[in-house]
Amino acid sequence: MEKLMLLGDEALAQGALDAGISGFYAYPGTPSTEIVEYVQRSRQAEAAGVHRKWSSNEKTAVESAIGMSYAGKRTMACMKHVGLNVAADPFMNSAFTGANGGLLITVADDPSMHSSQNEQDSRFYGKFAMIPVLEPSNQQECYDMAFWGFELSEKYHVPVLIRLTTRLSHSRSGVSRRNPLPQNQMKKPDDLFQFMLLPAIARKKYKHLISLQSAFQEEAMKSDFNSFNMQAPDTSLGIIATGLAFNYLMDVYQGQPVPHPVLKICQYPLPERAVRELYDKCDALLVLEEGMPLVEDMIKGLAFSGSKPIKGRLDGTIDRDGELNPNKVARALCLTDTYGEDVPAVVAARPPALCVGCPHADSYLALNEAVAEYGRGHVFSDIGCYTLGFMPPYNAINSCVDMGASITMAKGASDAGLFPAIAVIGDSTFAHSGMTGLMDCVYENSNVVIVILDNATTGMTGGQEYTAAGKLEDICQGIGVHPDHIRVFVPFKKNFDDMVRIYKEEIAYQGVSVIIPRRECVQTLKKKNKMETPA
Amino acid sequence: MKKDIILAGVGGQGILTIAAILGTAAIKRGWHLKQAEVHGMSQRGGDVQSHLRLSDQPIWSDLIPFGGADMILSVEPMESLRYLPYLSKEGWIIANRTPFTNISNYPNIEDIYAAITKHPKHVLIDADAISKEIKASRAMNIVMLGAAIGHIGFSEQEISDAIRETFSRKGETIVETNLRALQAGIQAQT
């Protein structure tokens, strides 16, 4: 069969489709978005009736996936790393309920924070939840691990975490397909107590999960995705390379055999027997891992003799933060490192910026004018394109913490006496995590102005649909915002004076105001216009 | 044989199309390919780059090492310089002369040209002007591709075939426009 040229995200999606998945659940988030986008374009998915609509947020996505697993079908929830924080509650508890139909939780981490607020490493969540973790090192493994993940999940009735990172999610390479499997039939769990986490049952569930740990160890010892090459001659150093780090290791030796014993780890829990053997055999260990020093820390904590050096991110052999690359690996191995020329001083930074004609730009310029008399420091914002309003020439916002935090931070600051306290949140972010915060504000009639920038899409991730589109006023009114203080305007330069006036009126109002600047994202508009023009 | 190419530009300038065409040509040869792209926040008018690795041997790393690139192919002059740490000592800079000035502190363009032409192996052409001249203004990226292929060992025939394959769904006119752009790029650098 001809190879498909797929991003890591797409290879995983295609693998899941071929492995008989019945439903994907996700909220967009870089670098995970392309998984579900691929499935939404897939004719195979359409023909098979695979669920692939966006969820409101990662928590609802994981819960829906647990429900589909309950009903016996194979399913996957996908998110970026910080999305797993949102979904941490169902995720952790799914380790207790276990799975009926195969349940994969796919999390794409973003080391070096190309498009994120932090660079947390989701493997820690896998360890925390005590479930198997798969960390593909290339696009083919992304594809194959979908099959294996479902198999493992159904064999032990546990969810399996698949951990991707940016460089694999967004890198394209050839992938060979297998014969597709049919979907599972709908089938309720044999044990109707399985998903019932009342304390008395949950305690048994926990004991059961603990009892599975040795089986997970054995699976990692014999996994096709792990390899233990103990035969290499130079035992002055043993190398453990996980996920993508294995590629960088192979790259620096340019196809020649690595002279040191090497453990390639792409399936967890960490296979301790293999690590012990490597430790006993070698004078020192080097741990190469993309992300935080999970394996390195575990090895140090495994209470080996303790006398041999363990090198990695914790002892400074490799930078403590940021993503790996072939050069960092070469330096860690004291091999020849290469470097071109420094970037000439003449090169200026070109940071991301709001697009020309972006509605947010007009909304911000008017907001700046409206709050000028109070000085800076009154505007809490959120996660999305509009976070770029922090940059000049706008300098319009003062916070960006997590999805939905604009509203609740404005409330807390208002409770502390800050006036005015203004929240700026995108329409899709509001649907994701803003509504409950608005409810807090209404409950106490907090003195806040909440600006919901409505560009009718999830913009930053490339223009996806979202669940509350077209319903913002109804939602705000339903939550209890007074209709007189739900104000809508169209953010254009020509409306500047009206916009400033509306902002000022609602700042003056003692209570909860919602202002909705509404104009479609210029990017999605451009795409639509292109599609409507016949070729 | 391997070809490691850094494709550079500003979001929306079409570097991923260049990658797709080169990738198609490489696969026709039976070569391996890895191509790391940039998505998400950095696309919003910021600098973008793609690491394109082509080889007759299996490729491990998705990233090109610093000092390892055979070419920086940039559709914007300043962006060609941003990736110099990746360029090998023998590598080529292929850059477009027309700046994309979406920042207020864009440097003096003559200083940019000087930094490019200081490099022993460079091609600096005005792909925007050339593409307008041949009435293919949306194929500036393909003009740049034309200027590059000779220096990475791809023949005009191979790339023409790849362009046909890449654009065939969009109709013969678009294919012809892009082939014209390729041709103009090849001529511009000789």
XYZ file of C-alpha atoms in Angstrom:
725
model
C 0.000 0.000 0.000
C 1.268 3.485 -0.808
C 2.464 5.480 2.152
C 0.408 8.440 3.331
C 2.242 11.682 4.117
C 0.796 12.590 7.485
C 1.439 14.879 10.405
C 1.904 13.002 13.677
C -1.560 14.218 14.686
C -3.032 12.951 11.430
C -1.238 9.606 11.632
C -2.750 9.009 15.065
C -6.198 9.997 13.768
C -5.890 7.690 10.760
C -4.639 4.906 13.008
C -7.639 5.310 15.296
C -10.008 5.312 12.307
C -8.436 2.124 10.965
C -8.535 0.588 14.453
C -12.318 0.886 14.497
C -12.864 3.995 16.586
C -16.463 5.191 16.933
C -15.962 8.684 18.321
C -13.459 11.497 18.840
C -14.117 14.163 21.468
C -11.979 17.289 21.698
C -11.671 21.010 22.138
C -9.135 22.661 19.781
C -5.708 23.409 21.208
C -2.281 23.663 19.598
C -0.613 21.238 18.892
C -3.513 18.741 19.127
C -6.102 20.429 16.882
C -5.188 18.619 13.656
C -6.281 15.234 15.037
C -9.971 16.048 14.935
C -9.642 18.401 11.945
C -8.266 15.453 9.977
C -11.167 13.262 11.051
C -13.647 15.995 10.146
C -12.246 15.990 6.589
C -12.065 12.198 6.370
C -14.513 10.478 4.010
C -13.776 7.236 5.798
C -14.960 8.789 9.078
C -18.041 10.195 7.398
C -18.931 6.860 5.827
C -18.449 5.064 9.144
C -20.469 7.665 11.068
C -17.601 8.374 13.460
C -18.405 11.100 16.010
C -16.128 14.071 15.377
C -17.845 17.266 16.477
C -16.078 19.627 18.851
C -16.879 19.527 22.551
C -17.351 22.612 24.744
C -14.134 21.912 26.612
C -11.691 19.143 27.480
C -13.652 18.052 30.537
C -16.836 17.497 28.574
C -14.756 15.782 25.895
C -13.184 13.265 28.290
C -16.527 12.615 29.992
C -18.206 11.945 26.651
C -15.381 9.608 25.733
C -15.829 7.749 29.028
C -19.515 7.450 28.168
C -18.767 6.041 24.738
C -16.352 3.583 26.327
C -19.113 2.622 28.804
C -21.249 1.737 25.805
C -18.543 -0.608 24.565
C -17.131 1.374 21.665
C -13.620 2.569 20.955
C -13.137 6.260 21.535
C -10.516 8.966 21.959
C -10.476 12.323 23.724
C -7.832 14.747 22.390
C -6.445 17.920 23.877
C -3.365 20.020 24.409
C -1.417 19.585 27.622
C -3.110 22.363 29.592
C -6.446 20.955 28.443
C -5.726 17.924 30.579
C -5.752 20.220 33.610
C -9.316 21.139 32.697
C -10.132 17.455 32.234
C -8.092 16.244 35.195
C -11.161 15.261 37.227
C -12.704 12.805 34.755
C -9.238 11.739 33.614
C -8.024 10.715 37.071
C -11.309 9.004 37.888
C -11.388 7.152 34.581
C -8.345 5.253 35.860
C -10.656 3.948 38.607
C -13.717 3.255 36.476
C -11.553 1.742 33.814
C -12.740 1.264 30.251
C -15.271 -0.962 28.578
C -14.699 -0.061 24.920
C -11.091 1.011 24.268
C -10.461 4.460 25.760
C -7.528 6.601 24.627
C -6.754 9.989 26.118
C -4.454 11.800 23.698
C -2.544 14.790 24.996
C -0.207 16.901 22.878
C 2.446 18.668 24.942
C 4.183 21.848 23.809
C 7.736 21.920 25.190
C 9.380 25.299 24.504
C 5.870 26.809 24.599
C 5.518 27.564 20.902
C 1.860 28.301 21.496
C 1.129 27.724 25.189
C 1.235 29.178 28.698
C 3.413 26.442 30.152
C 5.324 23.311 29.157
C 3.970 20.732 31.588
C 4.700 17.110 30.749
C 1.612 14.916 30.541
C 3.547 11.752 31.317
C 3.328 12.882 34.949
C -0.445 12.651 34.695
C -0.116 9.131 33.348
C 2.057 8.149 36.293
C -0.283 9.992 38.673
C -3.289 8.086 37.309
C -1.242 4.831 37.288
C -2.235 3.952 33.728
C -0.136 2.906 30.726
C 1.324 5.758 28.670
C 2.359 5.549 25.026
C 4.796 8.133 23.680
C 5.362 7.677 19.927
C 8.748 8.608 18.493
C 7.610 8.950 14.885
C 4.571 9.212 12.644
C 4.400 5.458 11.986
C 4.342 4.786 15.714
C 1.530 7.330 16.066
C -0.463 5.246 13.628
C 0.455 1.881 15.125
C -0.052 3.028 18.717
C -3.714 3.753 18.054
C -4.193 0.021 17.386
C -2.024 -1.013 20.300
C -3.545 1.533 22.656
C -7.055 0.231 22.051
C -5.867 -3.346 22.432
C -4.140 -2.566 25.716
C -7.126 -0.570 26.954
C -9.557 -3.386 26.249
C -7.232 -6.101 27.547
C -6.934 -4.510 31.007
C -10.082 -2.363 30.907
C -8.047 0.786 31.581
C -7.760 4.105 29.790
C -4.427 4.594 28.009
C -2.717 7.969 27.722
C -1.048 8.829 24.422
C 1.472 11.620 24.765
C 2.511 13.620 21.709
C 4.765 16.664 21.531
C 4.739 19.604 19.120
C 7.560 18.392 16.890
C 5.808 15.111 16.217
C 2.263 16.480 16.120
C 3.274 18.994 13.460
C 5.832 17.045 11.488
C 4.919 15.114 8.371
C 6.314 11.802 7.191
C 5.351 8.596 5.426
C 2.952 6.213 7.170
C 1.973 2.685 6.092
C -1.590 1.638 6.802
C -2.970 -1.681 7.990
C -6.240 -3.335 7.122
C -9.023 -1.442 8.858
C -10.915 -3.096 11.725
C -14.675 -2.858 12.159
C -16.150 -0.782 14.971
C -17.155 -2.501 18.198
C -20.814 -3.321 18.681
C -22.590 -1.342 21.352
C -22.265 -3.334 24.568
C -23.004 -2.247 28.123
C -20.357 -3.081 30.755
C -20.613 -6.646 32.102
C -20.298 -5.230 35.602
C -22.859 -2.475 36.091
C -20.906 -1.288 39.161
C -17.866 -0.582 36.991
C -18.497 3.138 36.532
C -19.959 3.687 40.010
C -17.323 5.427 42.081
C -19.073 5.462 45.439
C -16.418 5.239 48.154
C -17.017 1.588 48.973
C -16.700 0.635 45.313
C -13.935 3.138 44.562
C -11.768 1.585 47.280
C -12.021 -1.768 45.512
C -11.336 -0.076 42.216
C -8.168 1.448 43.574
C -6.938 -1.894 44.896
C -7.672 -3.374 41.481
C -5.734 -0.604 39.725
C -2.807 -1.177 42.075
C -2.939 -4.905 41.341
C -2.624 -4.195 37.620
C 0.663 -2.325 37.977
C 2.900 -5.371 37.678
C 1.063 -6.410 34.509
C 1.619 -2.911 33.082
C 5.328 -3.320 33.937
C 5.461 -6.591 32.030
C 3.674 -5.029 29.060
C 6.306 -2.284 28.993
C 9.100 -4.882 29.237
C 7.873 -6.753 26.168
C 6.334 -3.838 24.210
C 7.237 -3.614 20.520
C 7.655 0.111 21.038
C 10.391 -0.295 23.636
C 13.775 -1.738 22.748
C 16.690 -2.646 24.953
C 20.029 -2.838 23.224
C 22.384 -3.996 25.970
C 25.047 -5.432 23.666
C 26.902 -2.271 22.666
C 30.579 -2.335 23.678
C 31.104 0.974 25.468
C 29.561 0.596 28.912
C 31.144 3.742 30.292
C 27.686 5.199 29.610
C 24.206 3.734 29.254
C 21.544 5.800 27.498
C 17.816 5.945 28.084
C 15.979 7.764 25.295
C 12.225 8.296 25.398
C 9.869 9.234 22.569
C 11.313 11.821 20.184
C 14.590 11.914 22.090
C 15.379 8.515 20.561
C 15.326 10.102 17.084
C 17.746 12.811 18.112
C 20.051 10.165 19.556
C 19.986 8.182 16.315
C 20.408 11.379 14.312
C 23.607 12.430 16.052
C 25.179 9.050 15.221
C 24.021 9.505 11.603
C 22.834 5.962 11.091
C 25.919 4.372 12.677
C 25.324 2.041 15.634
C 25.295 3.852 18.972
C 28.422 2.626 20.822
C 26.620 2.597 24.195
C 23.817 0.367 25.479
C 20.493 2.097 24.772
C 16.988 1.711 26.168
C 14.342 3.163 23.878
C 11.260 3.838 25.975
C 7.987 4.649 24.230
C 5.660 2.711 26.516
C 5.294 3.322 30.248
C 5.273 2.569 33.140
C 9.036 2.771 33.070
C 10.225 -0.825 32.658
C 12.205 -0.984 35.873
C 13.937 -4.326 35.279
C 15.461 -3.078 32.058
C 16.572 0.142 33.701
C 18.117 -1.843 36.567
C 20.016 -4.029 34.121
C 21.338 -0.972 32.281
C 22.328 0.660 35.542
C 24.195 -2.433 36.730
C 25.971 -2.792 33.415
C 27.105 0.793 32.871
C 29.268 3.247 34.793
C 26.868 6.147 34.321
C 23.477 6.789 32.778
C 22.326 9.573 30.457
C 18.594 10.192 30.277
C 17.258 11.882 27.132
C 13.602 12.852 27.318
C 11.427 15.474 25.633
C 9.835 17.533 28.367
C 10.346 17.399 32.099
C 12.802 14.984 33.771
C 10.238 12.304 34.633
C 12.367 9.256 33.913
C 15.527 10.822 35.303
C 13.786 11.663 38.545
C 12.287 8.177 38.807
C 15.648 6.508 38.286
C 17.187 8.646 40.968
C 14.307 7.666 43.218
C 14.473 3.950 42.483
C 17.015 3.609 45.293
C 19.706 1.986 43.210
C 23.118 1.984 44.840
C 23.292 5.715 44.245
C 26.983 5.906 43.504
C 26.818 6.133 39.724
C 26.119 9.433 38.003
C 22.690 9.865 36.387
C 22.976 12.604 33.785
C 20.134 14.539 32.255
C 18.126 17.660 32.854
C 18.415 17.579 36.644
C 22.220 17.711 36.814
C 22.498 20.310 34.048
C 23.895 17.993 31.345
C 20.864 19.085 29.309
C 18.962 22.369 29.690
C 16.336 22.032 32.395
C 13.628 23.638 30.223
C 12.789 23.798 26.534
C 12.510 21.120 23.894
C 15.322 18.820 22.875
C 17.096 18.939 19.537
C 19.936 17.000 17.916
C 22.507 19.564 19.067
C 21.575 19.316 22.745
C 21.840 15.534 22.481
C 25.210 15.739 20.723
C 26.561 18.000 23.463
C 25.237 15.693 26.188
C 27.221 12.886 24.554
C 30.315 15.096 24.138
C 30.126 14.595 20.367
C 30.997 17.222 17.774
C 28.390 19.949 17.770
C 27.697 22.137 14.754
C 26.429 25.675 14.427
C 26.038 28.018 11.455
C 26.427 31.734 11.987
C 24.816 33.907 14.589
C 21.717 35.765 13.531
C 22.973 39.160 12.294
C 22.144 42.070 14.583
C 20.153 43.718 11.810
C 17.373 41.108 12.063
C 14.349 42.440 13.948
C 11.879 40.322 15.917
C 8.626 39.633 14.143
C 6.222 38.588 16.893
C 2.750 37.300 16.084
C 0.171 40.069 15.829
C -3.529 40.610 15.298
C -4.334 40.313 11.585
C -4.926 43.415 9.478
C -8.633 44.179 9.795
C -9.086 42.011 12.902
C -12.251 42.996 14.815
C -10.406 42.612 18.128
C -8.131 45.508 17.161
C -11.077 47.905 16.941
C -12.590 46.543 20.146
C -9.307 47.123 21.981
C -8.678 50.641 20.667
C -12.109 51.743 21.878
C -11.657 49.956 25.208
C -8.311 51.704 25.722
C -10.011 55.051 25.192
C -12.835 54.153 27.599
C -10.520 53.142 30.448
C -7.807 55.766 29.844
C -8.975 57.884 32.779
C -8.338 54.990 35.215
C -4.792 54.217 34.055
C -3.525 50.778 33.068
C -4.117 47.576 35.031
C -7.882 47.118 34.875
C -8.321 44.596 32.074
C -8.130 40.847 32.660
C -7.918 38.715 29.582
C -7.855 35.145 28.481
C -6.513 32.567 26.013
C -6.925 33.238 22.308
C -5.940 35.525 19.438
C -7.046 38.483 21.528
C -4.221 37.751 23.983
C -2.127 39.493 21.313
C -3.854 42.695 22.505
C -1.088 42.705 25.109
C 1.363 43.733 22.377
C 1.910 47.254 21.103
C 0.209 49.281 19.777
C -2.678 48.048 21.935
C -1.119 47.275 25.338
C -4.718 46.685 26.260
C -4.693 43.751 28.662
C -3.009 42.824 31.913
C -3.529 39.097 32.412
C -3.585 35.752 30.609
C -3.672 32.751 32.934
C -6.018 29.982 31.836
C -9.215 29.416 29.893
C -11.969 31.434 31.560
C -9.800 33.184 34.135
C -10.533 36.667 32.777
C -14.049 36.704 34.234
C -13.261 35.183 37.607
C -10.085 37.222 38.061
C -12.056 40.396 37.319
C -14.565 39.264 39.940
C -11.887 38.612 42.551
C -10.202 41.934 41.845
C -13.556 43.697 42.022
C -14.229 41.962 45.355
C -10.918 43.418 46.496
C -12.032 46.906 45.486
C -10.566 47.370 42.015
C -12.694 49.647 39.855
C -13.298 49.260 37.030
C -12.713 45.501 36.764
C -13.020 44.424 33.159
C -12.780 40.958 31.625
C -12.054 40.385 27.934
C -12.758 36.867 26.728
C -13.303 35.283 23.326
C -16.632 33.770 22.356
C -15.266 30.234 22.139
C -13.326 30.622 25.395
C -16.528 31.867 27.013
C -18.267 28.677 25.893
C -15.307 26.620 27.135
C -14.991 28.007 30.656
C -16.528 31.449 30.963
C -20.140 30.671 31.754
C -19.626 29.308 35.251
C -17.542 32.359 36.152
C -20.295 34.614 34.862
C -22.692 32.741 37.128
C -20.457 33.562 40.106
C -20.602 37.247 39.126
C -24.386 37.255 38.725
C -24.852 35.402 42.005
C -23.153 38.221 43.893
C -24.013 41.033 41.478
C -20.294 41.777 41.180
C -19.325 45.104 39.709
C -17.673 43.819 36.547
C -17.779 44.477 32.834
C -17.384 41.349 30.758
C -16.457 41.851 27.143
C -17.122 38.778 24.997
C -15.253 39.270 21.736
C -17.495 37.450 19.277
C -15.722 36.608 16.037
C -17.927 33.539 15.526
C -15.072 31.051 15.704
C -12.225 29.514 17.674
C -9.691 31.775 16.004
C -6.221 31.079 17.322
C -6.301 27.402 16.436
C -7.328 28.141 12.859
C -11.065 28.770 12.891
C -13.025 25.867 14.321
C -16.716 25.802 15.189
C -17.703 26.002 18.840
C -20.703 24.982 20.835
C -22.236 28.335 21.890
C -22.094 30.081 18.511
C -25.071 32.335 17.891
C -26.379 31.924 21.440
C -24.302 34.339 23.502
C -27.052 36.827 24.468
C -29.462 34.011 25.323
C -26.842 32.337 27.475
C -25.950 35.543 29.340
C -29.588 36.382 29.877
C -30.306 32.830 31.006
C -27.480 33.045 33.516
C -29.140 36.167 34.876
C -27.471 39.207 33.335
C -30.078 41.970 32.985
C -31.037 42.361 29.303
C -30.442 46.146 29.488
C -26.826 45.413 30.308
C -26.141 42.992 27.507
C -24.841 45.357 24.837
C -23.834 44.397 21.316
C -21.900 46.474 18.809
C -20.012 45.952 15.584
C -16.334 46.756 16.056
C -15.434 49.005 13.135
C -13.386 52.188 13.213
C -16.416 54.190 12.068
C -18.262 53.065 15.224
C -15.440 54.142 17.524
C -17.362 56.843 19.404
C -20.382 54.612 20.000
C -18.131 51.800 21.194
C -16.376 54.063 23.689
C -19.722 55.389 24.909
C -21.109 51.868 25.448
C -17.981 50.792 27.329
C -18.226 53.886 29.546
C -21.930 53.429 30.243
C -21.411 49.862 31.349
C -18.373 50.733 33.433
C -20.591 53.277 35.210
C -23.285 50.644 35.861
C -22.996 49.055 39.309
C -23.401 45.363 38.581
C -22.727 42.738 35.932
C -22.540 44.041 32.369
C -21.819 42.039 29.256
C -20.609 43.760 26.110
C -20.437 41.754 22.907
C -18.367 43.270 20.076
C -19.515 41.115 17.155
C -17.771 40.824 13.791
C -16.571 37.697 12.004
C -12.892 36.728 12.089
C -11.181 38.049 8.939
C -9.455 34.701 8.421
C -12.598 32.563 8.432
C -14.324 35.207 6.275
C -11.485 35.012 3.757
C -11.734 31.214 3.672
C -15.493 31.345 3.131
C -15.207 33.903 0.336
C -12.602 31.724 -1.350
C -14.884 28.724 -1.207
C -17.805 30.660 -2.625
C -15.795 31.892 -5.619
C -15.944 29.244 -8.332
C -12.487 28.178 -9.498
C 22.314 11.676 -0.270
C 20.359 14.081 1.916
C 18.932 17.555 1.472
C 18.074 19.546 4.589
C 16.202 22.731 3.770
C 14.929 25.475 6.055
C 11.914 27.141 4.447
C 11.309 30.601 5.853
C 8.857 33.440 5.553
C 5.934 35.131 7.230
C 2.641 33.345 7.938
C 0.578 33.086 4.750
C 3.425 33.477 2.225
C 3.132 29.921 0.964
C 6.183 28.099 2.295
C 4.170 24.954 2.997
C 3.260 24.750 -0.704
C 6.968 24.815 -1.533
C 7.477 22.023 0.989
C 4.647 19.980 -0.518
C 6.098 20.250 -4.039
C 9.640 19.360 -2.993
C 8.249 16.547 -0.872
C 6.287 15.152 -3.801
C 9.381 15.246 -5.997
C 11.452 13.490 -3.333
C 8.885 10.745 -2.852
C 8.811 10.162 -6.627
C 12.508 9.405 -6.309
C 11.695 6.885 -3.593
C 13.302 9.105 -0.960
C 12.326 9.523 2.674
C 10.874 12.750 3.968
C 10.264 14.544 7.244
C 8.772 17.971 7.374
C 8.236 19.913 10.591
C 5.701 22.720 10.272
C 4.660 25.645 12.434
C 1.023 25.965 13.462
C -0.835 27.939 16.097
C 0.045 31.292 17.600
C 3.226 31.813 15.625
C 1.245 31.862 12.375
C -0.474 35.142 13.222
C 1.717 37.432 11.124
C 4.820 36.176 12.883
C 7.884 34.544 11.383
C 7.329 30.957 10.268
C 9.708 28.247 9.263
C 9.572 24.644 8.185
C 12.304 22.053 8.475
C 12.223 19.937 5.315
C 14.437 16.863 5.358
C 14.791 14.725 2.238
C 17.083 11.720 2.043
C 17.640 8.405 0.298
C 18.371 7.000 3.781
C 15.914 6.771 6.710
C 15.589 10.103 8.515
C 15.478 10.125 12.309
C 15.154 13.652 13.653
C 12.239 15.839 12.559
C 14.465 18.861 13.199
C 17.516 19.852 11.182
C 20.502 20.308 13.514
C 22.107 23.734 13.836
C 24.826 24.031 11.235
C 23.307 21.212 9.187
C 21.052 22.829 6.582
C 22.012 22.641 2.909
C 19.812 25.601 2.121
C 17.734 28.375 3.567
C 14.971 29.116 1.092
C 13.215 32.279 2.197
C 10.334 34.090 0.524
C 11.236 37.207 2.548
C 14.694 38.807 2.817
C 15.024 39.391 6.565
C 13.595 35.969 7.365
C 16.441 34.301 5.447
C 18.871 35.635 8.053
C 16.885 34.540 11.103
C 17.873 30.903 10.474
C 21.599 31.333 9.786
C 22.484 29.263 12.865
C 21.011 26.291 10.967
C 22.994 26.791 7.752
C 26.023 24.600 7.111
C 29.276 26.209 6.049
C 28.658 25.145 2.454
C 24.949 25.926 2.470
C 22.997 28.221 0.150
C 20.809 31.198 0.975
C 18.034 31.667 -1.577
C 16.067 34.798 -0.732
C 13.390 37.045 -2.139
C 14.225 40.784 -2.307
C 10.742 42.067 -1.506
C 10.337 42.708 2.222
C 7.158 41.937 4.138
C 6.919 44.967 6.385
C 4.229 44.236 8.949
C 6.414 45.557 11.777
C 7.173 49.211 12.446
C 10.879 48.668 13.137
C 11.697 46.834 9.923
C 15.418 47.400 9.386
C 17.005 49.291 6.504
C 16.596 46.932 3.567
C 20.082 47.657 2.206
C 21.560 46.329 5.453
C 19.541 43.156 4.998
C 20.757 42.755 1.405
C 24.330 43.341 2.549
C 24.060 40.591 5.165
C 22.692 38.176 2.570
C 25.179 38.970 -0.186
C 28.055 38.709 2.284
C 27.357 34.999 2.280
C 29.460 33.267 -0.406
C 26.603 31.133 -1.727
C 23.510 33.209 -2.202
C 20.757 33.946 -4.681
C 18.802 37.151 -4.171
C 15.996 37.793 -6.646
C 12.874 39.921 -6.688
C 10.341 37.133 -6.863
C 7.427 39.489 -6.278
C 8.346 41.622 -9.290
C 9.055 38.591 -11.450
C 5.760 36.935 -10.589
C 3.876 40.149 -11.401
C 5.734 40.515 -14.670
C 4.676 37.065 -15.835
C 1.133 37.582 -14.551
C 1.483 34.997 -11.810
C 1.475 37.303 -8.816
C 0.144 34.612 -6.472
C 2.957 32.250 -7.438
C 5.818 34.269 -5.912
C 6.661 31.226 -3.783
C 7.036 29.063 -6.898
C 9.390 31.609 -8.468
C 11.524 31.208 -5.343
C 11.334 27.441 -5.671
C 12.550 27.767 -9.262
C 15.543 29.790 -8.101
C 16.395 27.088 -5.550
C 16.084 23.737 -7.274
C 19.365 23.795 -9.164
C 21.247 24.179 -5.895
C 19.644 21.170 -4.244
C 19.977 18.839 -7.193
C 16.395 18.647 -8.425
C 15.743 18.838 -12.160
C 13.180 21.089 -13.770
C 11.354 17.997 -15.015
C 11.023 16.512 -11.528
C 9.677 19.728 -10.063
C 7.331 20.350 -13.009
C 5.842 16.908 -12.494
C 5.441 17.598 -8.787
C 3.742 20.933 -9.524
C 1.309 19.186 -11.864
C 0.512 16.660 -9.169
C 0.153 19.283 -6.443
C -2.086 21.664 -8.384
C -3.944 19.301 -10.734
C -7.120 19.473 -8.639
C -7.215 23.237 -9.097
C -7.341 23.095 -12.880
C -4.989 23.455 -15.831
C -4.798 27.276 -15.651
C -3.370 27.182 -12.147
C -0.950 24.427 -13.141
C 0.254 26.466 -16.132
C 0.652 29.628 -14.042
C 2.792 27.787 -11.541
C 4.894 26.131 -14.231
C 5.484 29.594 -15.711
C 6.562 30.821 -12.286
C 8.926 27.884 -11.872
C 10.486 28.593 -15.252
C 10.890 32.297 -14.432
C 12.551 31.434 -11.134
C 15.002 29.062 -12.795
C 15.971 31.745 -15.310
C 16.188 34.530 -12.753
C 18.987 32.917 -10.799
C 21.178 32.014 -13.787
